[in-house]
Coordinates of C-alpha atoms and ligand atoms in Angstrom, one line a residue:
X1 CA 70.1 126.0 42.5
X2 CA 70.3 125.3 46.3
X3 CA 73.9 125.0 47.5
X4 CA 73.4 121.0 49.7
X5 CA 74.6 121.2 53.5
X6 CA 78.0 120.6 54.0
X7 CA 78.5 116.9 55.0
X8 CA 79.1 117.0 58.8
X9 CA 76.7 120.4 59.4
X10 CA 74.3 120.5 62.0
X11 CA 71.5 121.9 61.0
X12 CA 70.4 123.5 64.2
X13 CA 66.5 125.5 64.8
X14 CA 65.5 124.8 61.4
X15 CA 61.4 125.1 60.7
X16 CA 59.7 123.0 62.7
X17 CA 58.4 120.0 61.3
X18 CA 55.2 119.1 62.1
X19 CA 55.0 117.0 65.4
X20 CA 58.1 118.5 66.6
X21 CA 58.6 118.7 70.3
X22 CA 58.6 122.8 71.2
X23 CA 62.2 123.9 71.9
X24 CA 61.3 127.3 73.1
X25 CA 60.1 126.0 76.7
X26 CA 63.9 126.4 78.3
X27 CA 64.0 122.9 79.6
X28 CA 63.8 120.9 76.2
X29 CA 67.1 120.7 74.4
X30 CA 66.6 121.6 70.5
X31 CA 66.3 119.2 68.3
X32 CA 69.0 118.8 65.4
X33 CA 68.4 117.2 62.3
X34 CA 71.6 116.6 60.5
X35 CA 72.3 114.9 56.9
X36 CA 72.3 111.1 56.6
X37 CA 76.0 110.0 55.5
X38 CA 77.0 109.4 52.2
X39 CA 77.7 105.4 52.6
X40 CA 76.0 103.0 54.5
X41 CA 79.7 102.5 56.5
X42 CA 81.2 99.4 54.1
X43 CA 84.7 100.0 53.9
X44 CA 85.0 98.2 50.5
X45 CA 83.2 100.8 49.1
X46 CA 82.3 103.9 51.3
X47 CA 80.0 105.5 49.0
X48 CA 77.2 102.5 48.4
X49 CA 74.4 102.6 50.3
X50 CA 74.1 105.8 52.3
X51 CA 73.3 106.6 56.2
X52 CA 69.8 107.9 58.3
X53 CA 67.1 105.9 56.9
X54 CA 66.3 102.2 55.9
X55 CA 63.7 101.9 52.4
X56 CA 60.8 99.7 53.3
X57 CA 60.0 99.6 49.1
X58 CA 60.8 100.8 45.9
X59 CA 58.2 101.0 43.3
X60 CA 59.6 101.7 39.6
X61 CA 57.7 102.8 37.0
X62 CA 59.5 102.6 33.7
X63 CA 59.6 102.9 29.9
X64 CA 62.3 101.9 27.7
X65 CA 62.6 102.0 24.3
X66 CA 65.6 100.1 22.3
X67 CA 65.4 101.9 19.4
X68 CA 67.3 105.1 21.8
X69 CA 68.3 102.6 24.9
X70 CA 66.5 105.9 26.8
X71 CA 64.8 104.7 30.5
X72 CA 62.3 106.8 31.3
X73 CA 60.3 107.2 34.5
X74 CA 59.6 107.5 38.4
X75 CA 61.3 105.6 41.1
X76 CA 58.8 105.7 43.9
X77 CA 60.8 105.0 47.5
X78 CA 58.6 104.4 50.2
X79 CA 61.5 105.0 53.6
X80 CA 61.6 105.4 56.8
X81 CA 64.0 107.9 58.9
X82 CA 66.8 106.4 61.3
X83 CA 67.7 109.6 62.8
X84 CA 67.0 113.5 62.5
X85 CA 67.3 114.8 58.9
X86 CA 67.9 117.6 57.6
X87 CA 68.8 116.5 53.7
X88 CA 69.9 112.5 53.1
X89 CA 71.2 110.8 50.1
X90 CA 70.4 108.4 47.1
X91 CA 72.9 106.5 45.0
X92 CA 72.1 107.4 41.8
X93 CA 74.8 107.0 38.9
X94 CA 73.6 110.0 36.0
X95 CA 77.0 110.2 35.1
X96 CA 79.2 108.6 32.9
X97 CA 83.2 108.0 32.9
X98 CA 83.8 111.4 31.2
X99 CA 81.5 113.3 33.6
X100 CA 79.0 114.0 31.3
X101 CA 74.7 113.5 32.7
X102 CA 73.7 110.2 31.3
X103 CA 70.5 110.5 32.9
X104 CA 68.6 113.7 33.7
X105 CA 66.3 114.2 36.6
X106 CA 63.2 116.2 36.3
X107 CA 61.7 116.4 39.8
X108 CA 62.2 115.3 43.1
X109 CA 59.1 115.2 45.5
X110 CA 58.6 114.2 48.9
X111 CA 55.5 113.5 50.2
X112 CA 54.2 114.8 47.1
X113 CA 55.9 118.3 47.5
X114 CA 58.8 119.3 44.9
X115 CA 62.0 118.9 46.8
X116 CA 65.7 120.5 46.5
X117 CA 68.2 118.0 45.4
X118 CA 71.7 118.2 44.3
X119 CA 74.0 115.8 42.5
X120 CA 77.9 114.9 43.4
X121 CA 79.9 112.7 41.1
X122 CA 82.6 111.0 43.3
X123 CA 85.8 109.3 41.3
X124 CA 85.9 105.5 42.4
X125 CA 89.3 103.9 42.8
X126 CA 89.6 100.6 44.5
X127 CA 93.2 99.7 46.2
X128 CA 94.4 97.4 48.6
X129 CA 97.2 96.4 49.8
X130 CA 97.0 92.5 49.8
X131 CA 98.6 90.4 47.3
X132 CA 96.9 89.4 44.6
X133 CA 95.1 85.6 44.2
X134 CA 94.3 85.6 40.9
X135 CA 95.6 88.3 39.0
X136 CA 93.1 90.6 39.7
X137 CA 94.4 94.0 39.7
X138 CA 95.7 96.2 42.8
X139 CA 93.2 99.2 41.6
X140 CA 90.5 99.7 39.6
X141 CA 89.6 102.8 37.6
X142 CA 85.6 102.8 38.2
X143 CA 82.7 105.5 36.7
X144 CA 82.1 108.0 39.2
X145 CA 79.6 107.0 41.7
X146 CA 77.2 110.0 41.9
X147 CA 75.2 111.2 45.2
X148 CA 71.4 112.4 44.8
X149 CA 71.0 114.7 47.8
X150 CA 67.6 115.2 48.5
X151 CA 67.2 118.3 50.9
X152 CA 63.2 118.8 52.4
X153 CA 61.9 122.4 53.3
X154 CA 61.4 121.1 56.5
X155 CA 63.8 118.8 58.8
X156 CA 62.5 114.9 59.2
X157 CA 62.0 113.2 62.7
X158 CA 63.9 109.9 63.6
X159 CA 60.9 107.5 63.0
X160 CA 59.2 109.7 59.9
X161 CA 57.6 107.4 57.1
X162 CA 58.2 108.8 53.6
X163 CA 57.9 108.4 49.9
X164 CA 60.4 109.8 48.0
X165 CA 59.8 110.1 44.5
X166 CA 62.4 110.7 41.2
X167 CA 61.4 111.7 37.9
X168 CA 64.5 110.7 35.3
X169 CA 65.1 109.8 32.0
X170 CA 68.6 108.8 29.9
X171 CA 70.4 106.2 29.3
X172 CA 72.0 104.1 31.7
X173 CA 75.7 103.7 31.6
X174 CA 77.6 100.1 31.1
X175 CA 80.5 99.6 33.6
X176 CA 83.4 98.0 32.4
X177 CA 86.1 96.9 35.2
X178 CA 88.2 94.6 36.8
X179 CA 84.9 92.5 37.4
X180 CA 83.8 92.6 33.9
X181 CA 80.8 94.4 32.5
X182 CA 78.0 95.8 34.6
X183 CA 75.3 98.2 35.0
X184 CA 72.8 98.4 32.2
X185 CA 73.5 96.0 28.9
X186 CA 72.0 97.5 26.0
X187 CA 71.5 94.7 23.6
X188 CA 69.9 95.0 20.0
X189 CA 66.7 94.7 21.2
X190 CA 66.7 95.6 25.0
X191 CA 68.8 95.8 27.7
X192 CA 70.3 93.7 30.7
X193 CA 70.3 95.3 34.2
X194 CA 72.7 93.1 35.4
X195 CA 75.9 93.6 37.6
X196 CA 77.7 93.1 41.5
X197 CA 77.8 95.3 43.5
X198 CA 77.2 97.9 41.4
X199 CA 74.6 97.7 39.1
X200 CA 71.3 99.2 40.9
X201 CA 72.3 103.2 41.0
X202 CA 72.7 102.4 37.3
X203 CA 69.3 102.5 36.6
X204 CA 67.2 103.2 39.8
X205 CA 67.9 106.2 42.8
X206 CA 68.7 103.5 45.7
X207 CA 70.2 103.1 48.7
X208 CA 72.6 100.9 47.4
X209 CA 73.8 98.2 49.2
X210 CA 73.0 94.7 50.2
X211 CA 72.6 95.6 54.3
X212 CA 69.7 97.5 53.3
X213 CA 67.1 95.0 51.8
X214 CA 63.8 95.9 50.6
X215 CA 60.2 94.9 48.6
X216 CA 60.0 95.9 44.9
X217 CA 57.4 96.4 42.1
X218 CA 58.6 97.1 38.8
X219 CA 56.5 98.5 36.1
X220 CA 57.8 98.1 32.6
X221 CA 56.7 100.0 29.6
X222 CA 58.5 98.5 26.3
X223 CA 57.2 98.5 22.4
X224 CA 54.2 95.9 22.1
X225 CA 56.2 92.1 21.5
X226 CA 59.4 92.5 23.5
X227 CA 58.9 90.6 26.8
X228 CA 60.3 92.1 30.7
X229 CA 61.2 89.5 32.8
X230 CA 61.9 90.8 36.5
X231 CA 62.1 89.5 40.0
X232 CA 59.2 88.1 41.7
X233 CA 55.7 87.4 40.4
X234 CA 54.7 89.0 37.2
X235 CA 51.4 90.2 38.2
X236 CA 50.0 91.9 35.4
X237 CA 50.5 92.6 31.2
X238 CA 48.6 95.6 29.9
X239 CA 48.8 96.1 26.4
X240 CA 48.2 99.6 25.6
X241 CA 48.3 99.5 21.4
X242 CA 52.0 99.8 20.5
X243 CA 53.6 99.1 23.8
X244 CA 52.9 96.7 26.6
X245 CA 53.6 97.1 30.5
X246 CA 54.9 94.4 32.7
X247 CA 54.5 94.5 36.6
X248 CA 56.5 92.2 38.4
X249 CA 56.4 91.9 42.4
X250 CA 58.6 91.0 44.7
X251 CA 57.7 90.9 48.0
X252 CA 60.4 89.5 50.2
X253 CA 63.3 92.0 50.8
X254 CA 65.7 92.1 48.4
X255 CA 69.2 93.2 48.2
X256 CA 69.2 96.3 45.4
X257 CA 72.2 94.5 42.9
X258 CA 69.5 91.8 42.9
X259 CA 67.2 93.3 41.0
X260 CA 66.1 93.6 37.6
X261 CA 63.7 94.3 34.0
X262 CA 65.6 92.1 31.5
X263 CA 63.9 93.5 28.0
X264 CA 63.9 92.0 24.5
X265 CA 62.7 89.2 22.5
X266 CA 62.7 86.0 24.8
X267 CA 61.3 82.5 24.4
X268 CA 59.5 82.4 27.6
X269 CA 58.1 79.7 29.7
X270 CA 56.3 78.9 32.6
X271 CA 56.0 76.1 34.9
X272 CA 54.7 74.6 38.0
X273 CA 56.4 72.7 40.3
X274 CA 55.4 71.9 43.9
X275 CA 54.1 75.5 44.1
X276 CA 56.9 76.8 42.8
X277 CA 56.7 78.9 39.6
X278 CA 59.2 78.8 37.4
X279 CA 59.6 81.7 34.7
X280 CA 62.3 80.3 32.4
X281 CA 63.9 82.9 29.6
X282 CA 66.1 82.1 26.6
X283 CA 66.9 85.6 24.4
X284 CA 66.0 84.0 21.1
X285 CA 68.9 85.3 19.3
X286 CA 70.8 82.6 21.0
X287 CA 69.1 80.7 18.7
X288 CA 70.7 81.4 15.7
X289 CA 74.0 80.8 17.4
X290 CA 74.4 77.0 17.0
X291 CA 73.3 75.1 19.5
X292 CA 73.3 77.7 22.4
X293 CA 69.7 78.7 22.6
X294 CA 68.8 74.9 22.9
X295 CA 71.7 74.4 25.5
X296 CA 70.8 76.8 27.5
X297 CA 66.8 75.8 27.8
X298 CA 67.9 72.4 28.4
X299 CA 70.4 74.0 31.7
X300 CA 67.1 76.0 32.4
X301 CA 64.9 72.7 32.5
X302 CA 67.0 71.4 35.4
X303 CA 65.3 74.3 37.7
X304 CA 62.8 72.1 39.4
X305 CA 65.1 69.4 40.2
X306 CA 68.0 71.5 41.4
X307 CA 65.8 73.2 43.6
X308 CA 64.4 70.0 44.7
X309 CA 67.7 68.9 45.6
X310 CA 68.8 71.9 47.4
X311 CA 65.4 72.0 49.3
X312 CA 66.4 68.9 50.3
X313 CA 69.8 70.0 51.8
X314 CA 68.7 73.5 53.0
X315 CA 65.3 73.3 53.8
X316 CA 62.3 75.3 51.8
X317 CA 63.0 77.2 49.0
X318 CA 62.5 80.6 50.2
X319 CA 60.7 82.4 47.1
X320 CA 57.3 81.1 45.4
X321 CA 58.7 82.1 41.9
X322 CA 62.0 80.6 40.2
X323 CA 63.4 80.2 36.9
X324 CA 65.9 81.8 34.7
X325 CA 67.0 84.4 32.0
X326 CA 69.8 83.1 29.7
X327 CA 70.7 86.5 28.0
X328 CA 72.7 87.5 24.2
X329 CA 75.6 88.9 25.9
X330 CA 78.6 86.8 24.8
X331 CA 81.3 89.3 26.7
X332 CA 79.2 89.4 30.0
X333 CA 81.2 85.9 31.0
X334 CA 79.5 85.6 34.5
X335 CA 75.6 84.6 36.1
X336 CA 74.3 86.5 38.6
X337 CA 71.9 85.0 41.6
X338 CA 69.1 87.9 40.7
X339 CA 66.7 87.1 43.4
X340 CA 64.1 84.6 42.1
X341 CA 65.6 84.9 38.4
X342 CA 69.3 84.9 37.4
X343 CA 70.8 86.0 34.8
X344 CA 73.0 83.5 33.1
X345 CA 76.2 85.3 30.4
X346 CA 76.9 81.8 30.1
X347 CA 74.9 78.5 31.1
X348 CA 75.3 75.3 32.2
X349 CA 74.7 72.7 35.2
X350 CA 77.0 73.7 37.9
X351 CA 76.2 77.4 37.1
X352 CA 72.3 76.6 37.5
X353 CA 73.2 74.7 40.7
X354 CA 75.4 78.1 41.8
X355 CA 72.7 80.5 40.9
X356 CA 69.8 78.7 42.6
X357 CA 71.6 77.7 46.0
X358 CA 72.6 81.6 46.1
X359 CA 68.5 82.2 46.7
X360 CA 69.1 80.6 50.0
X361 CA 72.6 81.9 50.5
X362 CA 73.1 85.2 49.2
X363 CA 69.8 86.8 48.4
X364 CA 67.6 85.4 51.1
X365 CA 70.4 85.8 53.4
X366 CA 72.2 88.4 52.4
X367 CA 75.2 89.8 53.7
X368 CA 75.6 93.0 55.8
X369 CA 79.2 93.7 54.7
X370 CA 81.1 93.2 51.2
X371 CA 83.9 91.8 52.9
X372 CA 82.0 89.1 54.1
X373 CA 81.0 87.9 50.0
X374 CA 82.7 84.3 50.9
X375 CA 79.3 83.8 53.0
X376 CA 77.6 83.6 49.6
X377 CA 80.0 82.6 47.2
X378 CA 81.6 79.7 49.3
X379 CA 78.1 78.4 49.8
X380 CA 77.1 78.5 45.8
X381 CA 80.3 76.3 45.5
X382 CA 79.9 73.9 47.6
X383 CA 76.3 73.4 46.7
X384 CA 77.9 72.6 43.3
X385 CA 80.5 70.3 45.1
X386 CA 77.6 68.1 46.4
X387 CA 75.2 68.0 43.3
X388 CA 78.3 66.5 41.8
X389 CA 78.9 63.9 44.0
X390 CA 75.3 63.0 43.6
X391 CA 75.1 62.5 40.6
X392 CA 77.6 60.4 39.7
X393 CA 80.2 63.8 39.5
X394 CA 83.6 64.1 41.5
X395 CA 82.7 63.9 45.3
X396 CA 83.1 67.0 47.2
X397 CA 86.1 65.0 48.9
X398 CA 88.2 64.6 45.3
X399 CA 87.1 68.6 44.8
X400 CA 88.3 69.5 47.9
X401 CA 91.6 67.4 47.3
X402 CA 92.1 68.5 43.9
X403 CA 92.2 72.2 44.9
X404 CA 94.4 71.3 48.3
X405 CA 97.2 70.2 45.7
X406 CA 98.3 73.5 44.8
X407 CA 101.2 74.8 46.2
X408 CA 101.9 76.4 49.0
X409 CA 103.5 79.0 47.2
X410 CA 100.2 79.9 44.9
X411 CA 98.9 82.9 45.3
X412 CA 95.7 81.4 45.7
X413 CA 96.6 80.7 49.2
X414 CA 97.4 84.3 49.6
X415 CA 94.4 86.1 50.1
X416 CA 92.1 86.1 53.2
X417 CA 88.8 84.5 52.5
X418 CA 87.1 86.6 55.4
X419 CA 88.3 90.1 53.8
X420 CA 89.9 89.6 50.3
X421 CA 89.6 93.0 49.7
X422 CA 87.9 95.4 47.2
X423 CA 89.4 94.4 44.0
X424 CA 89.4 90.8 44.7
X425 CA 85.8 90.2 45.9
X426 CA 85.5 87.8 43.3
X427 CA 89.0 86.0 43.5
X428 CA 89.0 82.3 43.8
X429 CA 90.2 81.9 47.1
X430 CA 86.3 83.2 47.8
X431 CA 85.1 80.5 45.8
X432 CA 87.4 77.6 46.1
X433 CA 89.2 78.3 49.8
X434 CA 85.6 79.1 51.1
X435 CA 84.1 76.0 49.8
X436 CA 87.1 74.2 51.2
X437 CA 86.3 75.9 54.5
X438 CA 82.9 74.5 54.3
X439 CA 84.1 70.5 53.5
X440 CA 86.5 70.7 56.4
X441 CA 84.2 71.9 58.9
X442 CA 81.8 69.1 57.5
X443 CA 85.0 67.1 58.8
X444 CA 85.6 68.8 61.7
X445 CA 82.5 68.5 63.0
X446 CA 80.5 65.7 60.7
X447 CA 77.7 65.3 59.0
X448 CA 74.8 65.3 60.7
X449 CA 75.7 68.7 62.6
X450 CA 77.0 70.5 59.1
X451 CA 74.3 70.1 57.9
X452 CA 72.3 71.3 60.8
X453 CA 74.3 74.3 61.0
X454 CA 73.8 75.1 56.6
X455 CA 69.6 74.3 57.4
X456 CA 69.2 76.2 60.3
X457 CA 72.1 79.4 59.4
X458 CA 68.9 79.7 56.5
X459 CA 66.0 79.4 58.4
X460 CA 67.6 81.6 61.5
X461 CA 68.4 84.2 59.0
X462 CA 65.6 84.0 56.7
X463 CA 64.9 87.4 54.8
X464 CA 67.7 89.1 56.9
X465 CA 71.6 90.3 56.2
X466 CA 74.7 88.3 58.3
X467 CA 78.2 88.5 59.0
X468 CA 81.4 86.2 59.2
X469 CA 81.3 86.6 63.3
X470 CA 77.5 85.5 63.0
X471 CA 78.4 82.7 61.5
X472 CA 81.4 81.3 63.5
X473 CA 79.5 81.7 66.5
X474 CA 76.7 79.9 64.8
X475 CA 78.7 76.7 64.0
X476 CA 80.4 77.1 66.8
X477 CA 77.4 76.6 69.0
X478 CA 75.6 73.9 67.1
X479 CA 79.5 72.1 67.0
X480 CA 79.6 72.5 70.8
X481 CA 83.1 73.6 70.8
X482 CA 85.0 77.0 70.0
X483 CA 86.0 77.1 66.3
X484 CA 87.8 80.3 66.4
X485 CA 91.3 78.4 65.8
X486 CA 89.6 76.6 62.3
X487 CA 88.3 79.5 61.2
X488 CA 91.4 81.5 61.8
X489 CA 93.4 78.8 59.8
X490 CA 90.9 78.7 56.8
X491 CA 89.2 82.1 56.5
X492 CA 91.3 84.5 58.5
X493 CA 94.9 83.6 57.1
X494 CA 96.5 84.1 54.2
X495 CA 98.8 80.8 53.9
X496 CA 97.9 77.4 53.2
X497 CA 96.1 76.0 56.3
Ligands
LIG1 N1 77.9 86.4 42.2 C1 78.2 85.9 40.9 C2 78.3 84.4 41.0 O1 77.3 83.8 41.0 C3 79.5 86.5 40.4 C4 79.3 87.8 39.9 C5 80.6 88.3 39.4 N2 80.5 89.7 39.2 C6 81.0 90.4 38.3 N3 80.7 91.7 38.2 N4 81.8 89.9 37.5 O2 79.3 83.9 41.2
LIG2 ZN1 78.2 83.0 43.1

């Protein structure tokens, strides 16, 4: 076993890589290579993502098998070097709660060559010290969150191109916290990947975190008559006798939580819809369960004319493929916006409406910090708040009035829209208070420019990662006018504007 350098060594005269500029010449300063960081520098959660490179593409080629819930395979990840490295890191959660390896890991190559790595299990406690919106607790016990340290023979240039490859196999942990279950979902007959923001590392090396967005092809080997559904274009199914494997590609970045390889026995359909292909899943256990399987195809049928709608609002839908997965997983009780496919723990109009305007806001834009999670979530609801009001719903106005009538003294005014802290990422103030944010600057500044400013903060930012600052300066331009004080009153305080 190789002992990992310590996390702020410098790593000075080791081999010379290849290409490496000759220090012995007296007038060349050495070059360093030092380890990447451990996080990617969110102070939410200082372990996800990690520092000194930025992955281009993962490519995951996969087996599972239900009858053990055991995920086998190599994660292929194609990345390219931000500074001088001597050893950088993967977020990789092998561990469960009690410590124990959930998942084992063979090999680790780069560039083909066998490559020392180490593993670090890091207990995860969230605090903060704002008062809470919503009930959510102050801190939250979480599984560890474990660091792959992959440590080359050879120091990497700034600039280097690599593919980094893991051999594992085990089965993924389920997360169970304050924001419900996540990780990997074993049901009867498969499993759900499915989870924010943890829920990649559970089942794929990564670096971990929205800021760094990237392509993905997902291989999936499962016994012949269970169906994968992933992100992107399914681009081939190869039956090999008594499994089946399932490719899926998707080739605009993607934020890593966003992905996934939903498994089990689905009625599946497929559409077309103004180029559009729609890839609509219903676990058929649901069935069995009253009226719920039919419920939720009929919520999945509305996928063409929601994203009509919101094309119409926002400008092009920024994917090719759509659709759904409306999974067996009665204590999940959330959706996710999984980019081109969510996943829906429970289903119904506003929630399709939610998940598909995430795709613009969210997942094609994605945010570069987790404090900043109002950019997507205040967008989602207010994109509900408007299909409701046309179509014959509340209007955005009686919304917006309803949720004004609370008290002052709720603690739903309480917490800061623009940094609700760790714990609360999901309190309602990030929902409700941001979409409220969005109707009054719709007042503040009318129609025709709000909109302007939704279309364009897409199309501007199409593919990329924003912040709260980008966006105030944003509106604030297109408005003509400084908006620092409105924002400061609606996203930046924690009273009752
Ligand atoms: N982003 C999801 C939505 O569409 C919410 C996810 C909540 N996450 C969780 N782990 N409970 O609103
Ligand atoms: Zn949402």
């Amino acid at each position: 076993q190789v002992t990992p350098p310590a996390a702020s060594a410098a790593v000075a005269c080791p081999p010379a890589p290849a290409g490496a500029p000759a220090t012995g010449g007296g007038t060349t300063a050495p070059v360093t290579f030092e380890p990447g960081s451990a996080g990617i520098g969110d102070p939410y959660y200082p372990l996800d993502g990690n520092g000194g490179y930025d992955v281009q593409n993962y490519d995951l080629d996969l087996a599972y098998d239900p009858a053990t819930d055991v995920l086998a395979g190599t994660a292929t990840i194609d990345l390219v070097a931000t500074q001088n490295l001597s050893a950088f890191n993967l977020d990789f959660d092998t561990r469960d709660a009690a410590g124990a390896d959930s998942i084992v890991i063979g090999d680790v190559r780069v560039d083909g060559a066998s490559t020392a790595f180490s593993l670090a299990s890091t207990q995860i406690s969230l605090v903060t010290a704002q008062p809470v919106g919503d009930g959510s607790p102050d801190a939250v016990a979480e599984p560890p969150r474990t660091e792959l340290t992959v440590m080359p023979a050879t120091g990497i240039l700034s600039g280097t191109e690599l593919s980094v490859e893991v051999d594992y196999a085990g089965v993924p942990i389920t997360i169970d916290d304050a924001f419900g279950l996540g990780g990997v979902l074993h049901t009867p007959d498969g499993m759900v990947p499915v989870g924010q923001p943890r829920a990649a590392a559970v089942w794929f090396p990564s670096n971990d975190h929205p800021a760094d967005k990237a392509t993905l092809t997902m291989s999936m080997t499962v016994p012949i008559g269970l169906d994968v559904i992933g992100n992107g274009v399914l681009a081939s199914t190869v039956d090999n006798g008594p499994t089946s494997t399932w490719t899926y590609v998707m080739d605009r970045p993607m934020a890593t939580y966003l992905a996934t390889a939903v498994v089990g026995d689905y009625d599946v359909q497929t559409t077309t819809v103004d180029g559009v292909t729609y890839r609509d899943a219903v676990a058929q256990s649901l069935y069995s369960q009253g009226t719920l399987g039919a419920d939720a195809r009929t919520a999945l049928d509305l996928n063409p004319d929601v994203i009509a709608y919101l094309s119409s609002i926002y400008g092009p839908y920024p994917f090719t493929e759509s659709g759904g997965i409306a999974v067996d997983l009665p204590d999940l009780g959330y959706a996710l916006e999984n980019q081109t496919r969510p996943i829906y723990g429970f289903i119904d109009e506003p929630t399709v409406v939610h998940e598909l305007a995430h795709q613009w806001y969210g997942d094609d834009v994605a945010i570069e910090r987790w404090s900043d999670i109002w950019l997507n979530e205040a967008f989602a609801t207010y994109s509900e708040w408007l299909w409701s009001e046309d179509h014959g719903g509340d209007t955005a106005q009686q919304i917006f009035d309803d949720t004004y009538s609370l008290d002052a003294s709720d603690p739903f005014w309480s917490v800061e829209v623009a940094d609700p802290g760790a714990p609360r990422l999901f309190d309602n103030a990030t929902y409700y208070r941001g979409a409220m944010t969005l109707h009054a600057l719709r007042l503040e500044v009318g129609d025709p420019v709000f909109f302007g400013i939704l279309r364009g903060w897409a199309a501007d930012n199409a593919g990329g990662n924003v912040s709260t600052a980008q966006f105030e300066a944003y509106a604030s331009a297109a408005a003509g006018t400084d908006l620092s004080g409105f924002f400061d009153t609606w996203i930046h305080s924690s009273v009752k504007p």
